[in-house]
XYZ file of C-alpha atoms in Angstrom:
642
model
C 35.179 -33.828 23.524
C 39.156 -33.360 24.392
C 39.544 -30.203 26.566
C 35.792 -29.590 27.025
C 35.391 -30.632 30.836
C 34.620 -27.726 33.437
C 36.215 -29.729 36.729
C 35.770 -28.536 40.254
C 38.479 -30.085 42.356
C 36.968 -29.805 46.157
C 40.105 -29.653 48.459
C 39.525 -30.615 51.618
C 42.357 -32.550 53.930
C 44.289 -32.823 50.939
C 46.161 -29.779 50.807
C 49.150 -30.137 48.436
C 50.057 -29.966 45.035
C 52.606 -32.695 44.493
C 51.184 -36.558 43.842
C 47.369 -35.079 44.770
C 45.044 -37.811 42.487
C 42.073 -36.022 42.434
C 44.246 -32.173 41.303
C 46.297 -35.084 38.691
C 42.814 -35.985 37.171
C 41.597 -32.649 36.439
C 44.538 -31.521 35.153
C 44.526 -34.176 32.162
C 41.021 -32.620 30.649
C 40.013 -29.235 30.121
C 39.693 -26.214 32.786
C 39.978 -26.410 36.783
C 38.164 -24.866 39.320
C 40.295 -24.968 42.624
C 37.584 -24.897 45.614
C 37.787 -24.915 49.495
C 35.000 -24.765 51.481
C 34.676 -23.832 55.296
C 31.067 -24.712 56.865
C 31.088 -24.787 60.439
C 27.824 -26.237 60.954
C 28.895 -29.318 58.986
C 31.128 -30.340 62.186
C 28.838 -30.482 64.829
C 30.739 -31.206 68.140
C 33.737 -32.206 65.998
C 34.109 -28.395 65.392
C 37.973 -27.920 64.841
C 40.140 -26.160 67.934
C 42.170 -23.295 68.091
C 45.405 -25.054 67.388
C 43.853 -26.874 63.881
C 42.203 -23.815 62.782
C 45.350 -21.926 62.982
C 47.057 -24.566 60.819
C 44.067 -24.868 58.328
C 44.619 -21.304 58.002
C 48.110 -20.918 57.129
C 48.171 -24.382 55.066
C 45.615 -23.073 52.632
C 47.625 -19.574 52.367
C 50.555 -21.517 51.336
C 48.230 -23.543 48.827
C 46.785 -20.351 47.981
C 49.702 -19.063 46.213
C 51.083 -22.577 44.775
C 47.355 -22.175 42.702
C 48.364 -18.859 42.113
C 51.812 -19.424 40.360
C 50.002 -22.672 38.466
C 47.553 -20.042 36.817
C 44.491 -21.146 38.993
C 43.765 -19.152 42.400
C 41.894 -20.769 44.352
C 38.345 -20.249 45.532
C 37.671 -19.687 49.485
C 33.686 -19.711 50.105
C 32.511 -19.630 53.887
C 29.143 -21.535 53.929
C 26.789 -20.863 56.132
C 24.451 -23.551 55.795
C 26.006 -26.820 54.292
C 28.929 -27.642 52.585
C 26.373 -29.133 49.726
C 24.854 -25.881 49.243
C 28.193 -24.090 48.130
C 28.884 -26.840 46.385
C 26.026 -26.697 44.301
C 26.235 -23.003 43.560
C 29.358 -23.210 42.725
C 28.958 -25.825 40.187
C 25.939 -24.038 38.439
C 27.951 -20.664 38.572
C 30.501 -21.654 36.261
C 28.461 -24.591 34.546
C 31.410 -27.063 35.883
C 30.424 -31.197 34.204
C 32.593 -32.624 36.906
C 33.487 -32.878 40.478
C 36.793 -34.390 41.730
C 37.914 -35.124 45.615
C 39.977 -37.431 47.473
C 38.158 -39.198 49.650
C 38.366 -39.184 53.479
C 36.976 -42.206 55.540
C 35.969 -41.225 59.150
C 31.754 -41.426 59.403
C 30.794 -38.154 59.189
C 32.584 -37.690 56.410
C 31.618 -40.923 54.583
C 27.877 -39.672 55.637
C 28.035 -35.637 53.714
C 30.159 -37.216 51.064
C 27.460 -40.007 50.106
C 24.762 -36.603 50.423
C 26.943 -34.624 48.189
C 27.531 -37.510 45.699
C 23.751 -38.237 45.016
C 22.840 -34.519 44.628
C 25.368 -34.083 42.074
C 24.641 -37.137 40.189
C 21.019 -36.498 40.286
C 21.627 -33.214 38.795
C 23.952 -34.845 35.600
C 27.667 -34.046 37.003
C 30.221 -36.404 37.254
C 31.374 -37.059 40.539
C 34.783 -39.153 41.159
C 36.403 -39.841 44.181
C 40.225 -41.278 44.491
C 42.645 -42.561 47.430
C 44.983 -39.839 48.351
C 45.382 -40.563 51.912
C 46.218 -43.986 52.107
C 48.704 -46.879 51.217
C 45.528 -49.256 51.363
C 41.656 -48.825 50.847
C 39.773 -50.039 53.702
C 37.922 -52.363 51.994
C 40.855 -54.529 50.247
C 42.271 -56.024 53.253
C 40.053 -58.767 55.162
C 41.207 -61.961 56.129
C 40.757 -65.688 55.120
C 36.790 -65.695 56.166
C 36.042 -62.356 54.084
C 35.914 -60.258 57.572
C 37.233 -56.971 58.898
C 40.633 -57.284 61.179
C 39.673 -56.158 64.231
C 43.795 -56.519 65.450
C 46.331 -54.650 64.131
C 49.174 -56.986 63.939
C 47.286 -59.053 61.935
C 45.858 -56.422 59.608
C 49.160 -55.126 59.284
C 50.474 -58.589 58.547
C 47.885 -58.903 56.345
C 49.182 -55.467 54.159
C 52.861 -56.280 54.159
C 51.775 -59.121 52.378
C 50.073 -57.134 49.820
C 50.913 -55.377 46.624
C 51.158 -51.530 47.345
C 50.708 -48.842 44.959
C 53.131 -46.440 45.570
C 53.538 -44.752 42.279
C 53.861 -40.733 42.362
C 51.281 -38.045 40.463
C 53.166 -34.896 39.328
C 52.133 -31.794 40.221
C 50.743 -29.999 37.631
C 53.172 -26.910 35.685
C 50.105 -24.964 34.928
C 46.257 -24.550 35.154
C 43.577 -23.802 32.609
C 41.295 -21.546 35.399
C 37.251 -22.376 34.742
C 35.938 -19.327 32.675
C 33.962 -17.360 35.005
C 35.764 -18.141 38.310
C 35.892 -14.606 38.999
C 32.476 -14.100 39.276
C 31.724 -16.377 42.273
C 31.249 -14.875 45.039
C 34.352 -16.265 47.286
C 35.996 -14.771 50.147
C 39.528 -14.281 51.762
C 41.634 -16.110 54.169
C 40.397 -13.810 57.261
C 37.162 -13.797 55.774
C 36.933 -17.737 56.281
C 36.982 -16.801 60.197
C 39.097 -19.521 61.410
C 40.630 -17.864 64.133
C 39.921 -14.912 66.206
C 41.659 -11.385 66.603
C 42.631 -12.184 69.921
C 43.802 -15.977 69.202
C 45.878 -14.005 66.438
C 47.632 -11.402 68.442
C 48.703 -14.031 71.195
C 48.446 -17.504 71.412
C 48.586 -18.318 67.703
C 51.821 -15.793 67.213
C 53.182 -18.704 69.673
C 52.800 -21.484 67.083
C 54.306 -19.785 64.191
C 57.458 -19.726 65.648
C 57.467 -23.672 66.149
C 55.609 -24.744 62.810
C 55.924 -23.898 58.983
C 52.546 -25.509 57.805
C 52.163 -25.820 54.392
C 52.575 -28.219 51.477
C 56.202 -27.382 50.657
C 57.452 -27.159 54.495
C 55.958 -30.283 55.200
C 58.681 -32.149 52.404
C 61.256 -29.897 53.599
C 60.572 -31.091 57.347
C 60.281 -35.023 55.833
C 63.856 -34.798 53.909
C 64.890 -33.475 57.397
C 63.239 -36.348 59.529
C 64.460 -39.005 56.749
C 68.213 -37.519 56.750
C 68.719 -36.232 60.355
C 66.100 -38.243 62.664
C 64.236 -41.710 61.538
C 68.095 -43.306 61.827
C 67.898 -43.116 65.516
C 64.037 -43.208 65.795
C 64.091 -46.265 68.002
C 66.387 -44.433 70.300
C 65.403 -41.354 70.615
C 61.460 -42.808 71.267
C 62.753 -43.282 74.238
C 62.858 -39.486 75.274
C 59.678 -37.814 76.121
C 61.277 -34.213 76.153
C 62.772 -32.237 72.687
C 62.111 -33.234 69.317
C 62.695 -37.042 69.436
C 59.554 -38.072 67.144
C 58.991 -37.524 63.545
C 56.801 -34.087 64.050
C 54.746 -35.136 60.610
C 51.363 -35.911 62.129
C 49.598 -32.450 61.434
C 51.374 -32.295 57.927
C 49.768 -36.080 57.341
C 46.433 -34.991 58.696
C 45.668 -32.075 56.134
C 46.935 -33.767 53.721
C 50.198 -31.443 52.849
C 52.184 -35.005 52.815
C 51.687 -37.730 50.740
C 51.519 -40.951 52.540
C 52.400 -43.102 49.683
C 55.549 -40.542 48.927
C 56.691 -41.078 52.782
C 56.722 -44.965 52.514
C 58.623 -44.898 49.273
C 61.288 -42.837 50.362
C 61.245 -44.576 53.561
C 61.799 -47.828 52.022
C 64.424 -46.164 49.661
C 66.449 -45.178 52.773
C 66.373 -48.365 54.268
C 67.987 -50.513 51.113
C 70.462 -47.048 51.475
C 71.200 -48.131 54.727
C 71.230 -51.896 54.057
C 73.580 -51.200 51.231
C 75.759 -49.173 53.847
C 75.939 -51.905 56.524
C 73.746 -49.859 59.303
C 71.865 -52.314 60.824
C 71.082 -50.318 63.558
C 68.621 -48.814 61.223
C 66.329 -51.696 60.561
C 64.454 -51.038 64.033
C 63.967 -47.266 63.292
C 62.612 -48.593 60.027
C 60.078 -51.171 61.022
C 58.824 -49.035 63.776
C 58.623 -45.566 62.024
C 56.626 -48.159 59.017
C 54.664 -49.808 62.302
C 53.219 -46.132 63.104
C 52.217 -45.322 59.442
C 50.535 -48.856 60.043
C 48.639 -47.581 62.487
C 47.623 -44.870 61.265
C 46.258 -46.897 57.858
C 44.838 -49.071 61.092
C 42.760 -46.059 62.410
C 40.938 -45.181 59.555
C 40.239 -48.960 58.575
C 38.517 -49.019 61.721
C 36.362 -46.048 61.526
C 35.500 -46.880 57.981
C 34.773 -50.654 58.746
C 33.107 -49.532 62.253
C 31.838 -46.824 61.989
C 30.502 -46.041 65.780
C 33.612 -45.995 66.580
C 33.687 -42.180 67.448
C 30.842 -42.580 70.244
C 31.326 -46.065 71.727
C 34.122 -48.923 72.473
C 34.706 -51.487 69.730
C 34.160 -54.473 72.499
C 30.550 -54.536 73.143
C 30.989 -55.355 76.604
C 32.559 -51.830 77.565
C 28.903 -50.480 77.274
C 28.096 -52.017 80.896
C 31.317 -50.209 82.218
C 30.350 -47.789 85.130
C 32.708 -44.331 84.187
C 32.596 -41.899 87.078
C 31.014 -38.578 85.388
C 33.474 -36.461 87.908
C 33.811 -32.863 86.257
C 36.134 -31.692 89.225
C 38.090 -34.473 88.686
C 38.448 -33.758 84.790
C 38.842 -30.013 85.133
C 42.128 -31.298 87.281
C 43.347 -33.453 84.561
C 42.739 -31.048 82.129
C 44.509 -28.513 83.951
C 47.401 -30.738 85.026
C 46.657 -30.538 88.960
C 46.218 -33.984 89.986
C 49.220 -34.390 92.028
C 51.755 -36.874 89.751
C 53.889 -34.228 88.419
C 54.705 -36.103 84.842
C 50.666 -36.086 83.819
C 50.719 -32.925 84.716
C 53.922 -31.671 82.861
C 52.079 -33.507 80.276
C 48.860 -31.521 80.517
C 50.482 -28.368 80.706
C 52.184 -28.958 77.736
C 49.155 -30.059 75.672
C 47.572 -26.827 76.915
C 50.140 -24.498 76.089
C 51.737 -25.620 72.973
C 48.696 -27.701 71.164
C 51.660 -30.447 71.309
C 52.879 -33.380 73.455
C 55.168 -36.432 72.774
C 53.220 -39.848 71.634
C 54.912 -41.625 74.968
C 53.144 -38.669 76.917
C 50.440 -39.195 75.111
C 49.818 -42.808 76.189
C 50.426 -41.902 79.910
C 47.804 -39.176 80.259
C 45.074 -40.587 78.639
C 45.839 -43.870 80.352
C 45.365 -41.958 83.880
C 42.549 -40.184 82.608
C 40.532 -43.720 82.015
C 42.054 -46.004 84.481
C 43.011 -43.828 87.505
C 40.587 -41.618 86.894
C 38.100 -43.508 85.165
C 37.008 -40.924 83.137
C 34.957 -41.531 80.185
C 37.349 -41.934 76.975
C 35.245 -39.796 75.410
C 35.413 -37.119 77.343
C 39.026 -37.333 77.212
C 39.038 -37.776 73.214
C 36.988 -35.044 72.671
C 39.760 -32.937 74.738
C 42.242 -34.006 72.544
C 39.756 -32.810 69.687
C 40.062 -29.560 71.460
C 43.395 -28.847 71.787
C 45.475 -30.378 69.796
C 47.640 -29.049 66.728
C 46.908 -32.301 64.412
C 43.704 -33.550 66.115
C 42.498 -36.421 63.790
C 39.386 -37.839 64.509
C 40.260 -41.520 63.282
C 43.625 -41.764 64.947
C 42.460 -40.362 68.208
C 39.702 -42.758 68.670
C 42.031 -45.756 68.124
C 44.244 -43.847 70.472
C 41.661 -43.468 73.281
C 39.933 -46.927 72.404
C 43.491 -48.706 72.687
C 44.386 -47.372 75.680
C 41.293 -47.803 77.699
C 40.681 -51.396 76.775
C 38.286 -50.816 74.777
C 40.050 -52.892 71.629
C 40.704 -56.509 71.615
C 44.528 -56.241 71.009
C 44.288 -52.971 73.673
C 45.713 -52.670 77.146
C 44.017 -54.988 79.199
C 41.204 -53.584 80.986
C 42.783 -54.193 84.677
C 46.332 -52.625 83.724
C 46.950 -49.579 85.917
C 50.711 -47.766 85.220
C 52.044 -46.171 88.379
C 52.755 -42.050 87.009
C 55.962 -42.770 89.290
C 57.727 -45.489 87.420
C 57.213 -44.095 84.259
C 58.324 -40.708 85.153
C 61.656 -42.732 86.166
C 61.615 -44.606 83.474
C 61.378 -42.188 80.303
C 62.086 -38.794 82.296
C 64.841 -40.235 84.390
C 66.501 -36.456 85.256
C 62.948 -35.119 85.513
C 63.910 -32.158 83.200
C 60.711 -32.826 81.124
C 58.579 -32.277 85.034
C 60.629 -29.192 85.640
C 60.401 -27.478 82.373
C 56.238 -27.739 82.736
C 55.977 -27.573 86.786
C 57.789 -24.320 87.776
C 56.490 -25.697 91.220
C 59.142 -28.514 91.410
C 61.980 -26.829 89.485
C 64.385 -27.186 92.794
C 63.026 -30.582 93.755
C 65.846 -32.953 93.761
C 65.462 -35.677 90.974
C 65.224 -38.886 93.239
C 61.852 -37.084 94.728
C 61.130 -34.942 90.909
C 58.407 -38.054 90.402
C 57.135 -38.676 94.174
C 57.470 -35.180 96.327
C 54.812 -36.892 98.204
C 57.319 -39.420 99.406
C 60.022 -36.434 100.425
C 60.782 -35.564 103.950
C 59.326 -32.143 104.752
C 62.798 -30.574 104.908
C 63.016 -31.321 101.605
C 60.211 -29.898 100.596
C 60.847 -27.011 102.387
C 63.974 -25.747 100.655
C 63.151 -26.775 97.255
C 60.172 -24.467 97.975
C 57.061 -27.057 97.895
C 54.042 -27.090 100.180
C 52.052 -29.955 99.111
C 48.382 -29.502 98.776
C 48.758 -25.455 98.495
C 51.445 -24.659 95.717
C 51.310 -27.934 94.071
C 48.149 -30.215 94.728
C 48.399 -33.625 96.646
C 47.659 -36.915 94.495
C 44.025 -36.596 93.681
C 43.786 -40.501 93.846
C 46.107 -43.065 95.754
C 47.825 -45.514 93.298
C 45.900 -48.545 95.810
C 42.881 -46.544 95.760
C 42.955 -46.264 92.086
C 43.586 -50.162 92.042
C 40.780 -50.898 94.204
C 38.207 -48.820 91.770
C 39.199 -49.955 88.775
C 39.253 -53.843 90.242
C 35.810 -52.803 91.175
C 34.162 -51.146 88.160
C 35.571 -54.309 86.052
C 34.108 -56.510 87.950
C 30.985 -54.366 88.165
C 30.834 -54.426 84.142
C 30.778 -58.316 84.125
C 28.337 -58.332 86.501
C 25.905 -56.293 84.194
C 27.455 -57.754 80.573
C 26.505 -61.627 82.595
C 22.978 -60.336 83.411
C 22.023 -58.499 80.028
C 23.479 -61.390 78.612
C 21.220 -64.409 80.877
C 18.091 -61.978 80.255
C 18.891 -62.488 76.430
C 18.482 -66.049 76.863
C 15.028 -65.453 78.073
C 16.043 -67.712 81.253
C 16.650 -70.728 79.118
C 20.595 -71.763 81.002
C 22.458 -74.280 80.047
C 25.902 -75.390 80.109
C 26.817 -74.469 76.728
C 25.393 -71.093 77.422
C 27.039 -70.262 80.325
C 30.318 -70.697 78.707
C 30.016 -68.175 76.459
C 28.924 -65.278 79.339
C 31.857 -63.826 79.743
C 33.408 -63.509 77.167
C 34.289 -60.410 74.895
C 31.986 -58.942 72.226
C 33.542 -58.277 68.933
C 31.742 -57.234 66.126
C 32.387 -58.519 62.514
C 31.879 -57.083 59.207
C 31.971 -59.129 56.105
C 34.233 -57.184 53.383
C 34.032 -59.846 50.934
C 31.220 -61.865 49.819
C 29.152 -62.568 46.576
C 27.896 -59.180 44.884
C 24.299 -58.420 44.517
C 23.669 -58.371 40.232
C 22.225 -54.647 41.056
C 25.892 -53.593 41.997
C 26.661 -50.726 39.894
C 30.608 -50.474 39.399
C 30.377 -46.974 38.936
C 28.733 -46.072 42.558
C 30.965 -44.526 45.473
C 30.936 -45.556 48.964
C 27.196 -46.067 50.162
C 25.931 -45.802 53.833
C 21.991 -46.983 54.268
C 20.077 -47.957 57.372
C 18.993 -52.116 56.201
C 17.252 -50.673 52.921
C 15.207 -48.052 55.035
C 15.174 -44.663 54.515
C 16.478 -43.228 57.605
C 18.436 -40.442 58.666
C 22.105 -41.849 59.614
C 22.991 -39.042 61.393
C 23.902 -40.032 65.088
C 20.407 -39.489 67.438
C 21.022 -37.665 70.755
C 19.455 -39.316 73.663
C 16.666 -36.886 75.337
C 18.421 -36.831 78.662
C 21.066 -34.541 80.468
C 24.955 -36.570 80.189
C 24.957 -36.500 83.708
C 22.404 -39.324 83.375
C 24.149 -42.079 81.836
C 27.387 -42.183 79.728
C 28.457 -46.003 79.252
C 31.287 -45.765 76.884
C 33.846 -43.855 74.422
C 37.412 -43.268 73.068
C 39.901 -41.428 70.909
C 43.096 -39.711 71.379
C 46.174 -37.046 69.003
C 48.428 -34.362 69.261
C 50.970 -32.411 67.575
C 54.460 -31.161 68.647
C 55.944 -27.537 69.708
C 59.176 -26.041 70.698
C 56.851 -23.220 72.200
C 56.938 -22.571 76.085
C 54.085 -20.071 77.115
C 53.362 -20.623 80.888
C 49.185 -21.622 81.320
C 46.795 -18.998 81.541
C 45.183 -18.778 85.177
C 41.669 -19.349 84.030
C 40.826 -22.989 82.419
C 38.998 -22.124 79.416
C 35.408 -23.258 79.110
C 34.672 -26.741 77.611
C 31.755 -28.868 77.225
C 31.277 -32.016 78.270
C 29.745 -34.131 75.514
C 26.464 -35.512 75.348
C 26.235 -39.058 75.194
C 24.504 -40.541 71.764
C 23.491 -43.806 70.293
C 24.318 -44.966 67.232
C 22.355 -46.538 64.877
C 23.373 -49.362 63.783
C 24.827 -48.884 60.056
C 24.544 -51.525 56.768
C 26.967 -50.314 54.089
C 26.908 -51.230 50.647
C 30.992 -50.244 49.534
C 31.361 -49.882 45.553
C 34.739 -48.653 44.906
C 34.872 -46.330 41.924
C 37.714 -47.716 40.173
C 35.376 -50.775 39.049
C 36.608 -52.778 42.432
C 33.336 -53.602 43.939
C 32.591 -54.604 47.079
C 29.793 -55.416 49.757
C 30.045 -54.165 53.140
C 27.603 -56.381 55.330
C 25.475 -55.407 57.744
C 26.871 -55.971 61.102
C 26.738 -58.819 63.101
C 27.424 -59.388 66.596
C 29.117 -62.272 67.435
C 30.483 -63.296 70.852
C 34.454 -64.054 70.777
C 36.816 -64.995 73.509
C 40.031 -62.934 73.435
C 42.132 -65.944 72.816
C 45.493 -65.519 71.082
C 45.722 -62.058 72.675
C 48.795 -61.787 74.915
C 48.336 -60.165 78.504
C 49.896 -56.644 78.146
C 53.164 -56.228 80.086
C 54.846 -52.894 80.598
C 57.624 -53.821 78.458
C 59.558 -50.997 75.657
C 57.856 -53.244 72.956
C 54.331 -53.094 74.162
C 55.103 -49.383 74.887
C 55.886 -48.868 71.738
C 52.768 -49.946 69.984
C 50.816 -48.169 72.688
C 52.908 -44.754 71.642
C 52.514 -45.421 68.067
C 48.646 -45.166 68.039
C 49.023 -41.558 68.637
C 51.011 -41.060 65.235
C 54.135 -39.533 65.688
């Protein structure tokens, strides 16, 4: 019956009004129960940090009252034991038929949402699920065999070639509010406890003065980027120091922007621009278009592999030895290891939540390679402190840069700290603005002072290895360990391998040793004639009924950690100096996955099978040899959306 529905629309990193599917379907029938939920135990080590709770916080006060002038506050609820549980009291509290949500596509999502689904359905309410986060689902791209991409350039290839949906949903001019809302039993923004009194009364006060989260300040800043900055995009990349990116990746990652209303007006701009005879502008275009691919690119690999967030995509990587060196972390972390632009870089990250996509790229690449640091350590940092920490992009971040992809940087490629610091910080203003230390260091030693004669040192005020900290690794001692650890990993990867083969070597065999392992997923195939059309995204353990949730392994992660990667960030105009004391952080455990079968139905009647997955051995061939070039930069830089 017309107007009868009771709909529950679950926001969750979809925070916006405008072109919102799942808010546009509720709309069209009957009454609307706005609902955000905040469970803490639901995250697990992926708890949120300071930075993205702060901006959680003031995005859904700013959604708050856009509900509120629409007719239809909406509904806070702090759960203490599941997310599922409010749910479900919700919906019987107001006798809601339906439940509406855009769907998100990193594992542990995929994993409650798939628990949520079948609880609801079993109980008679309509559960629906749409795309408001991407420009493609990650099951309608594949190529010519039926299999998941594992490249970019070729899935991205692959879209451009595609029909895109980029059609708008209005946002709603009023709400019909479910009868009885009142009477659940919500709570208020402070009452959510997403940040602390003392993260309130100083570091947070920091970021408000550099952000405006929120649905409406997140077009405002687009229009800005779109009239003011993507023109000179390709330029201004180049600059690791002011506002010289886009500043739209926290705005993307709760969901305050639409992705599909960003490459629409993008694409307007450009025909603008064609029209006006600024070719200059075709770079800025492709490359600003390149990083939304790569965002797309992130989830389609956490959705389509979904270990992703604990180990490296190349099966090979699992033999790699990491050094478990918590002094040598705590330095990185800190930004004392003695090459003043990771540490400017650091230092940044830690006091403004915020640091440049270039910057991005360079610490995390000395974290793995000089440092050899496990990438998950290093991702789960990034977790931890940055303002638009996103799960999916940071793991195809970290995985990228550590070598752990097939299209990554190659596993021997070592950058030297000092000719990039020359390279994109050329005046070494970004070094002095984060390294009080060096401020009076003269700019031919700003990216060396180990190389400076002590009188220089002297009167610019620098006493190496007391004020500022030596290089905690030589650049041909870093060479030497990472030339060793590779070479270490083939070693095991060849013997696992030969003990597979149960001692049976031939020829044929021993060509395919060494060789990388690349996993393949089959995204189109024939359907099973039990495939319901009207089933959601389905995770199951090879028809078992198993628990898909990640098992810890028994054992202290001192013990053995063999691989891991992911990487983001957000940007600040703030400039607090560090606080003395390091604040405490947790090394992660290591875990195993198990290894997940997924059975994919897409709601909209588009069904498809998601095989089980099976490992195949590849050679890397067609995969050019990374060179540090501004192109290959680039795509590095873009990983880390911008």
């Amino acid at each position: 019956m017309a107007g009868s529905e009771k709909t529950v629309v679950w926001f969750r990193r979809d925070l916006r009004i405008d072109d919102n599917p799942a808010l546009a379907a509720a709309t069209k029938d009957g009454s609307v129960l706005p609902l955000f939920i905040w469970c803490p135990a639901d995250y697990g080590e992926y708890y949120p940090g300071r930075c993205s709770r702060w901006w959680l916080k003031q995005s859904l006060a700013h959604l708050g009252k856009s509900m509120e002038s629409l007719g239809c506050p909406l509904v806070l609820i702090r759960a203490e034991d599941s997310t599922l549980a409010a749910l479900l009291e919700c919906v019987r509290s107001v006798g809601a038929t339906r439940v509406v949500y855009n769907r998100l596509y990193d594992p542990i999502s995929l994993m409650h949402d798939d628990k949520i689904k079948n609880e609801l359905s079993a109980l008679g309410i309509s559960v629906q699920s749409f795309n408001g986060d991407l420009l493609y689902e990650p099951w309608e791209v594949y190529d010519e065999n039926g299999l998941a991409f594992t490249t970019f350039d070729m899935y991205w290839e692959k879209c451009m070639n595609l029909t895109i949906e980029i059609s708008q949903y209005l946002a709603p001019v009023k709400l019909v509010p479910v009868p009885g809302a009142g009477n659940l039993r919500g709570c208020s923004i402070d009452d959510l406890g997403l940040e602390s009194s003392k993260d309130e009364e100083s570091s947070n006060a920091l970021l408000s003065r550099a952000w405006s989260p929120g649905w409406r300040n997140a077009e405002n800043m687009f229009e800005e980027f779109v009239s003011y900055g993507l023109l000179e995009y390709s330029r201004q990349g180049m600059k690791v120091g002011g506002t010289t990116t886009s500043l739209l990746s926290p705005y993307l990652h709760f969901g305050e922007l639409s992705i599909r209303k960003v490459y629409r007006h993008v694409k307007l701009q450009q025909i603008n621009w064609e029209n006006e005879g600024k070719s200059e502008a075709e770079e800025s275009v492709r490359l600003f278009l390149r990083s939304i691919g790569f965002r797309e690119y992130s989830r389609y690999l956490c959705f389509n592999f979904p270990f992703t967030h604990e180990r490296s995509l190349l099966g090979n990587l699992k033999h790699y030895p990491w050094r478990l060196d918590e002094d040598r972390f705590k330095s990185w972390r800190q930004g004392m290891t003695g090459y003043p632009l990771v540490d400017a870089g650091m230092r940044e990250l830690w006091a403004t939540g915020w640091i440049h996509n270039r910057i991005r790229v360079i610490v995390s690449s000395f974290a793995v390679k000089f440092l050899q640091i496990p990438w998950i350590w290093g991702m789960k940092y990034f977790w931890d402190v940055l303002l638009d920490a996103d799960l999916e992009s940071d793991i195809l971040g970290w995985q990228y840069i550590s070598g752990s992809l097939p299209d990554g940087h190659e596993l021997s490629r070592l950058d030297s700290p000092e000719v990039l610091g020359q390279k994109y910080d050329p005046d070494g203003e970004y070094v002095r603005t984060w390294i009080p230390e060096l401020a009076r260091m003269p700019t031919e030693w700003i990216h060396c002072p180990w190389d400076a004669r002590s009188s220089i040192l002297e009167v610019a005020g620098v006493e190496l290895g007391f004020n500022y900290p030596k290089p905690i690794v030589e650049l041909h001692m870093a060479r030497e360990c990472l030339d060793d650890a590779i070479s270490t990993m083939w070693q095991l990867d060849t013997a696992a391998k030969l003990a597979e083969l149960d001692g049976e070597v031939v020829e044929d065999n021993m060509n395919n040793i060494r060789v990388f392992d690349i996993p393949k997923v089959v995204l189109k195939m024939e359907l099973s004639p039990s495939t319901s059309s009207l089933d959601q995204k389905v995770l199951f353990t090879n028809g078992k009924n198993k628990d898909l949730h990640p098992k810890e392994v028994k054992a202290p992660y001192k013990q053995v950690i063999q691989d891991g990667d992911t990487g983001s960030t957000a940007n600040s105009h703030v400039t607090r100096k560090r606080s003395s004391s390091d604040s405490a952080f947790n090394v992660p455990s290591c875990s195993s996955s198990l290894i997940m079968h997924s059975q994919i139905h897409d709601p909209d009647s588009c069904s498809v099978l998601y095989s089980s997955y099976v490992q195949e051995k590849e050679d890397r061939s067609g995969v050019g040899k990374v060179e540090d070039n501004d192109s290959e930069d680039s795509g590095a830089s873009a990983t880390f959306f911008p």
